[in-house]
Amino acid sequence: MVTIVTGGHFGDEGKGKIVSYLALKDKPDIVARAGVGPNAGHTVYKDGKEFGLRMVPCGFVNESSRLMIGAGVLVNPEVFLEEVDMTGIKDRIFLDKRCAIIEEKHRTEDTSNSFLKEKVGTTGSGCGPANAERANRTVKLAKDIPELEPYLADVPLEVNSAIDAGKEVLLEASQGFGLSLFYGTYPFVTSKDTSASMAAVDIGIGPTKVDKVMVIYKAYTTRVGEGALDTLITEENIDSYPMWKEVLQDAKKKGIDEGTVNETLAEYLGEKGTVTQRRRRIGDFDIELAKYAAMVNGATDIVIACLDKIFPECFKVTEYDKLSDRAKDHVKKIESGIGIKASLISTGPDAMDTIDLREK
Ligand code: IMP
Ligand code: MG
């Protein structure tokens, strides 16, 4: 079985946590990282320890999985080597010899070019300039970097052989649909498409090999960096959202009441970028974008993450029936809007804080 996990909004939907659950539960033979590169930040917990990962697949939490980074993914060798060391996975991680390399000059360009830095609000990780150079055919590849030599592999050969042998393969994409270079809110987007088909290309498998496409949404929509967030919650519109009024009251009860309504909500919900530490903007669940993302991704499954953040009474609940009525209503609204039932619902940061509704 081949499953692709991808983001349905603007990234930060909780893919890291969901991938870590799927890795522990389904014990895939291979977990492969697709997506743009180290602009992504995934938060994963293993043995009570928090990891902010930018290169290593979140599925590292399952110790029997072999880990791969596909040729489509940009590699920052320093970040890669540091994370390999931190996670202790030296003997089971491989990267494709054709991965393109991010160099210092790409990061400098990403942080000094005022269009990229201020208008687009990039993560500054050098991904856009490296992908531009890749398109210009002048970028360095992983096989040109001696320090990466021990990790080099032919990822498509590895993954397709595992598929042919009937093994379980999990592909984790990064970013989210609204950030797609092709389908997102151009020019406020990342430097590549971010849909499931691109994830298959990144790893080197054909569309006929994919069994499941799981599109992840957070229970509300957030966005970091510039670009429109159509469902943004503000002073002016919060009164028309009873749910958000309650969340704001909960924040104030906790003594959080700083700046604008949106800033207070972000502080209360802990919405801060993993890579850049920038505050994320908070929006109501964007159903239109969610539906469109499910269509272009060819979603077979949807996942709703962070339900506990807006409904704290659901923290760590692992059975659907034990969710509060208002939380169930929220889930149903999302399911009927998209037209697909949720397969997984996340109720906390630990991998096992998950309601699994998949058919056994
Ligand atoms: P870049 O990908 O660093 O070029 O940034 C382009 C846009 O995508 C900016 O708005 C970033 O904030 C956003 N972005 C890139 N990666 C992520 C991610 O992993 N999560 C959320 N936003 C991201
Ligand atoms: Mg993130």
Coordinates of C-alpha atoms and ligand atoms in Angstrom, one line a residue:
M1 CA 0.0 0.0 0.0
V2 CA 1.3 3.5 -1.0
T3 CA 0.0 6.5 0.9
I4 CA 0.7 10.1 0.2
V5 CA 0.2 12.6 3.1
T6 CA -0.2 16.2 1.9
G7 CA -1.4 19.6 3.3
G8 CA -4.7 21.0 2.3
H9 CA -4.3 24.6 3.4
F10 CA -1.2 26.8 3.8
G11 CA 1.2 24.3 5.5
D12 CA 1.4 23.7 9.3
E13 CA -1.7 21.6 9.2
G14 CA -0.2 19.1 11.5
K15 CA 1.4 16.7 9.0
G16 CA 4.3 16.0 11.2
K17 CA 2.2 14.6 14.0
I18 CA -0.1 12.7 11.6
V19 CA 2.9 11.1 9.8
S20 CA 4.4 10.1 13.1
Y21 CA 1.1 8.4 14.1
L22 CA 0.9 6.6 10.7
A23 CA 4.5 5.5 11.0
L24 CA 4.1 4.1 14.5
K25 CA 0.7 2.5 13.7
D26 CA 1.3 1.1 10.2
K27 CA 5.0 0.5 10.5
P28 CA 5.8 1.3 6.8
D29 CA 8.9 -0.3 5.3
I30 CA 9.8 3.1 3.8
V31 CA 8.9 6.6 4.8
A32 CA 10.0 9.0 2.1
R33 CA 10.1 12.8 2.3
A34 CA 8.7 14.8 -0.6
G35 CA 8.0 18.5 -0.9
V36 CA 10.1 21.6 -1.4
G37 CA 13.0 21.4 1.1
P38 CA 14.1 22.8 4.4
N39 CA 11.6 25.7 4.3
A40 CA 9.2 23.2 5.9
G41 CA 9.2 22.8 9.7
H42 CA 7.5 19.8 11.2
T43 CA 7.1 19.3 14.9
V44 CA 7.2 15.7 16.1
Y45 CA 7.4 14.1 19.5
K46 CA 9.4 11.0 20.3
D47 CA 9.7 9.5 23.8
G48 CA 8.5 12.8 25.2
K49 CA 11.1 14.8 23.4
E50 CA 10.2 17.5 20.8
F51 CA 11.9 17.6 17.4
G52 CA 11.6 20.4 14.9
L53 CA 12.4 18.7 11.6
R54 CA 13.2 20.4 8.3
M55 CA 14.8 17.6 6.3
V56 CA 14.5 14.2 8.1
P57 CA 11.1 12.4 7.4
C58 CA 8.8 12.7 10.4
G59 CA 8.3 8.9 10.1
F60 CA 11.7 8.5 11.8
V61 CA 9.8 7.8 15.0
N62 CA 9.2 4.3 13.8
E63 CA 12.5 2.6 14.3
S64 CA 11.9 -0.1 11.7
S65 CA 11.3 2.3 8.8
R66 CA 13.9 3.0 6.2
L67 CA 13.9 6.8 5.6
M68 CA 14.4 8.4 2.2
I69 CA 14.5 11.9 0.7
G70 CA 13.4 12.1 -2.9
A71 CA 15.2 13.7 -5.8
G72 CA 12.7 16.5 -6.0
V73 CA 13.5 17.8 -2.5
L74 CA 16.1 20.5 -2.0
V75 CA 18.8 19.5 0.5
N76 CA 20.7 21.8 2.9
P77 CA 23.6 19.5 3.8
E78 CA 24.3 21.3 7.1
V79 CA 20.6 21.0 8.2
F80 CA 20.5 17.4 7.0
L81 CA 23.6 16.2 8.8
E82 CA 22.6 18.0 12.0
E83 CA 19.2 16.4 12.0
V84 CA 20.6 12.9 11.2
D85 CA 22.8 13.3 14.2
M86 CA 20.1 14.6 16.5
T87 CA 17.7 11.8 15.6
G88 CA 20.3 9.0 15.6
I89 CA 19.2 7.5 12.2
K90 CA 22.5 7.4 10.4
D91 CA 22.2 3.8 9.4
R92 CA 18.7 4.0 7.9
I93 CA 18.4 7.3 6.1
F94 CA 19.2 7.7 2.4
L95 CA 18.9 10.6 0.0
D96 CA 18.7 10.5 -3.8
K97 CA 21.9 11.3 -5.5
R98 CA 20.0 13.8 -7.7
C99 CA 18.7 16.0 -4.9
A100 CA 19.6 19.6 -5.6
I101 CA 21.7 21.4 -3.0
I102 CA 21.0 24.7 -1.2
E103 CA 24.2 26.8 -0.8
E104 CA 25.0 29.9 1.2
K105 CA 24.4 32.1 -1.8
H106 CA 20.8 30.8 -2.1
R107 CA 20.1 31.7 1.5
T108 CA 21.7 35.1 1.1
E109 CA 19.6 35.8 -2.0
D110 CA 16.4 34.6 -0.2
T111 CA 17.0 37.0 2.8
S112 CA 18.4 40.0 0.9
N113 CA 16.2 40.2 -2.2
S114 CA 13.4 42.5 -1.1
F115 CA 10.7 41.0 -3.3
L116 CA 11.3 37.6 -1.8
K117 CA 11.9 38.7 1.8
E118 CA 9.2 41.4 2.1
K119 CA 6.7 40.9 -0.6
V120 CA 6.5 37.1 -0.6
G121 CA 7.7 36.7 3.0
T122 CA 9.7 33.6 2.3
T123 CA 11.2 31.4 5.1
G124 CA 14.7 32.6 4.1
S125 CA 15.9 29.1 3.8
G126 CA 17.2 29.5 0.2
C127 CA 14.6 27.2 -1.4
G128 CA 13.3 29.6 -4.1
P129 CA 16.8 30.7 -5.3
A130 CA 18.0 27.1 -5.3
N131 CA 15.0 25.9 -7.4
A132 CA 15.5 28.9 -9.8
E133 CA 19.1 27.7 -10.2
R134 CA 18.0 24.2 -10.7
A135 CA 15.7 25.3 -13.5
N136 CA 18.7 27.2 -15.0
R137 CA 20.7 23.9 -14.9
T138 CA 23.5 25.3 -12.8
V139 CA 22.7 23.9 -9.4
K140 CA 24.9 21.4 -7.5
L141 CA 23.5 18.0 -6.8
A142 CA 23.9 15.7 -3.8
K143 CA 26.4 13.5 -5.6
D144 CA 28.8 16.6 -5.8
I145 CA 29.0 16.9 -2.0
P146 CA 31.5 14.5 -0.3
E147 CA 29.9 14.7 3.1
L148 CA 26.7 13.3 1.7
E149 CA 28.4 10.3 0.0
P150 CA 27.5 7.8 2.8
Y151 CA 23.8 8.5 2.4
L152 CA 23.4 8.5 -1.4
A153 CA 20.9 6.1 -3.0
D154 CA 18.7 5.6 -6.0
V155 CA 15.4 6.4 -4.2
P156 CA 13.0 5.6 -7.1
L157 CA 14.7 2.1 -7.4
E158 CA 14.4 1.5 -3.6
V159 CA 10.8 2.7 -3.4
N160 CA 9.5 0.9 -6.5
S161 CA 11.2 -2.3 -5.4
A162 CA 9.5 -2.1 -2.0
I163 CA 6.1 -1.4 -3.8
D164 CA 6.6 -4.4 -6.1
A165 CA 7.3 -6.6 -3.0
G166 CA 4.0 -5.5 -1.5
K167 CA 5.5 -3.5 1.2
E168 CA 4.0 -0.5 3.0
V169 CA 5.3 2.9 1.8
L170 CA 4.4 6.3 3.2
L171 CA 5.2 9.5 1.4
E172 CA 5.2 12.8 3.3
A173 CA 4.8 16.0 1.4
S174 CA 5.5 19.4 2.9
Q175 CA 3.9 22.9 2.8
G176 CA 0.2 23.0 1.7
F177 CA -2.0 23.3 -1.3
G178 CA -2.5 27.1 -1.0
L179 CA 1.3 27.6 -1.3
S180 CA 1.5 25.7 -4.6
L181 CA 3.5 27.5 -7.2
F182 CA 0.9 26.4 -9.8
Y183 CA -2.4 26.4 -7.9
G184 CA -1.8 28.6 -4.8
T185 CA -2.1 32.4 -4.3
Y186 CA 0.6 33.4 -6.7
P187 CA 3.0 35.2 -6.2
F188 CA 2.6 34.5 -2.5
V189 CA 3.6 30.9 -2.9
T190 CA 6.5 28.6 -2.5
S191 CA 8.8 27.6 -5.4
K192 CA 7.2 24.4 -6.5
D193 CA 3.8 22.7 -6.7
T194 CA 2.7 21.1 -3.4
S195 CA 0.1 18.6 -4.4
A196 CA 0.1 14.8 -4.1
S197 CA 1.1 14.3 -7.8
M198 CA 4.2 16.4 -7.2
A199 CA 5.0 14.3 -4.1
A200 CA 4.9 11.2 -6.3
V201 CA 7.3 12.9 -8.8
D202 CA 9.6 14.0 -6.0
I203 CA 10.1 10.4 -4.9
G204 CA 10.0 8.9 -8.4
I205 CA 6.9 6.8 -8.5
G206 CA 4.2 6.8 -11.1
P207 CA 0.5 7.8 -10.5
T208 CA -0.6 4.2 -11.0
K209 CA 1.3 3.2 -7.8
V210 CA -0.6 5.4 -5.4
D211 CA -3.3 3.8 -3.3
K212 CA -4.2 6.6 -0.9
V213 CA -4.0 10.4 -0.9
M214 CA -4.6 11.7 2.6
V215 CA -5.1 15.5 2.7
I216 CA -4.5 17.0 6.1
Y217 CA -6.4 20.1 7.4
K218 CA -6.1 21.8 10.7
A219 CA -9.5 22.4 12.4
Y220 CA -9.0 26.0 11.5
T221 CA -6.8 27.7 8.8
T222 CA -3.6 29.5 9.5
R223 CA -1.0 31.2 7.3
V224 CA 2.5 32.4 7.9
G225 CA 4.2 34.9 5.6
E226 CA 2.4 37.2 3.2
G227 CA -0.7 36.5 1.0
A228 CA -4.4 36.4 1.4
L229 CA -6.1 34.4 4.1
D230 CA -9.8 34.8 3.1
T231 CA -11.2 33.6 6.4
L232 CA -9.1 35.8 8.7
I233 CA -10.6 36.5 12.1
T234 CA -10.7 40.2 13.0
E235 CA -12.2 42.6 15.5
E236 CA -14.8 43.4 12.9
N237 CA -16.0 39.9 12.1
I238 CA -15.5 37.9 15.2
D239 CA -19.1 38.5 16.4
S240 CA -20.4 36.5 13.5
Y241 CA -18.4 33.4 14.6
P242 CA -19.8 32.0 17.9
M243 CA -17.0 29.4 18.0
W244 CA -14.2 32.0 17.7
K245 CA -15.9 34.2 20.4
E246 CA -15.6 31.3 22.8
V247 CA -12.0 30.7 21.9
L248 CA -11.3 34.4 22.5
Q249 CA -13.0 34.1 25.9
D250 CA -10.9 31.1 26.7
A251 CA -7.8 33.0 25.8
K252 CA -8.8 35.9 28.0
K253 CA -9.6 33.6 30.9
K254 CA -6.0 32.4 30.6
G255 CA -4.8 36.0 30.9
I256 CA -3.9 36.2 27.2
D257 CA -5.0 39.5 25.8
E258 CA -2.4 41.2 23.6
G259 CA -2.6 43.3 20.5
T260 CA -5.3 42.6 18.0
V261 CA -7.9 39.8 18.3
N262 CA -5.9 37.8 15.8
E263 CA -2.7 38.2 17.8
T264 CA -4.5 37.1 20.9
L265 CA -5.8 34.0 19.2
A266 CA -2.4 33.2 17.7
E267 CA -0.8 33.5 21.1
Y268 CA -3.5 31.3 22.8
L269 CA -3.3 28.7 20.1
G270 CA 0.5 28.6 20.1
E271 CA 0.6 29.5 16.4
K272 CA 4.2 30.4 15.6
G273 CA 6.3 29.2 12.6
T274 CA 8.6 26.3 13.3
V275 CA 11.3 27.5 11.0
T276 CA 11.0 31.3 11.3
Q277 CA 9.2 31.8 14.7
R278 CA 6.9 34.3 12.9
R279 CA 3.4 34.6 14.2
R280 CA 0.8 32.8 12.1
R281 CA -2.4 34.5 11.1
I282 CA -5.6 32.7 12.3
G283 CA -8.6 32.1 10.1
D284 CA -11.8 30.2 10.3
F285 CA -11.7 26.8 8.5
D286 CA -11.5 27.7 4.8
I287 CA -13.9 25.3 3.3
E288 CA -13.7 26.5 -0.3
L289 CA -9.9 26.1 -0.4
A290 CA -10.2 22.8 1.4
K291 CA -12.6 21.4 -1.2
Y292 CA -10.5 22.6 -4.1
A293 CA -7.4 21.1 -2.5
A294 CA -9.2 17.7 -2.1
M295 CA -10.2 17.9 -5.8
V296 CA -6.7 18.7 -7.2
N297 CA -5.0 16.2 -4.8
G298 CA -7.4 13.5 -5.7
A299 CA -8.1 13.0 -2.0
T300 CA -9.2 9.5 -0.9
D301 CA -9.0 10.4 2.8
I302 CA -9.1 13.6 4.8
V303 CA -7.6 14.2 8.3
I304 CA -8.6 16.9 10.8
A305 CA -5.8 18.0 13.1
C306 CA -5.5 20.1 16.2
L307 CA -9.2 19.7 17.1
D308 CA -8.2 20.0 20.8
K309 CA -6.8 23.5 20.3
I310 CA -10.2 25.0 19.7
F311 CA -12.1 22.5 21.8
P312 CA -9.8 21.9 24.8
E313 CA -12.3 19.3 26.3
C314 CA -11.2 17.0 23.5
F315 CA -7.5 16.9 24.5
K316 CA -6.2 13.4 24.1
V317 CA -9.6 11.9 23.3
T318 CA -9.1 8.7 21.2
E319 CA -12.7 7.7 20.6
Y320 CA -15.0 9.6 18.3
D321 CA -18.0 9.1 20.7
K322 CA -16.2 10.8 23.5
L323 CA -15.8 14.1 21.6
S324 CA -18.0 17.0 22.8
D325 CA -21.1 17.8 20.7
R326 CA -19.7 21.1 19.5
A327 CA -16.5 19.3 18.3
K328 CA -18.5 16.7 16.5
D329 CA -20.5 19.4 14.8
H330 CA -17.3 21.1 13.7
V331 CA -16.0 17.8 12.2
K332 CA -19.3 17.1 10.5
K333 CA -19.3 20.6 9.0
I334 CA -15.9 20.0 7.5
E335 CA -16.8 16.5 6.3
S336 CA -20.0 17.6 4.5
G337 CA -18.3 20.6 3.0
I338 CA -15.6 18.6 1.4
G339 CA -17.7 15.5 0.8
I340 CA -15.3 13.0 2.4
K341 CA -15.4 11.5 5.9
A342 CA -12.4 12.0 8.2
S343 CA -10.1 9.1 8.5
L344 CA -8.1 10.5 11.3
I345 CA -8.7 13.2 13.9
S346 CA -5.8 14.6 15.9
T347 CA -6.5 15.6 19.5
G348 CA -3.1 16.4 20.9
P349 CA 0.6 16.6 20.0
D350 CA 1.6 13.0 20.9
A351 CA 1.4 10.6 18.0
M352 CA -1.2 8.5 19.9
D353 CA -3.5 11.4 20.6
T354 CA -5.4 10.3 17.5
I355 CA -8.9 9.1 16.7
D356 CA -8.5 6.4 14.0
L357 CA -11.7 6.0 11.9
R358 CA -10.1 4.1 9.1
E359 CA -11.6 0.7 8.1
K360 CA -9.6 -2.0 9.8
Ligands
IMP1 P1 9.5 29.8 0.7 O1 9.0 28.5 0.5 O2 10.6 29.9 1.8 O3 10.1 30.4 -0.6 O4 8.4 30.8 1.2 C1 7.3 31.1 0.3 C2 6.0 31.2 1.1 O5 5.6 29.9 1.6 C3 6.0 32.0 2.4 O6 4.8 32.6 2.6 C4 6.3 31.0 3.5 O7 5.9 31.5 4.8 C5 5.5 29.8 3.0 N1 6.0 28.6 3.5 C6 7.0 27.8 3.0 N2 7.1 26.7 3.7 C7 6.2 26.6 4.6 C8 5.8 25.7 5.6 O8 6.4 24.6 5.7 N3 4.7 26.0 6.4 C9 4.1 27.2 6.2 N4 4.4 28.1 5.3 C10 5.4 27.8 4.5
MG2 MG 5.3 23.7 9.6

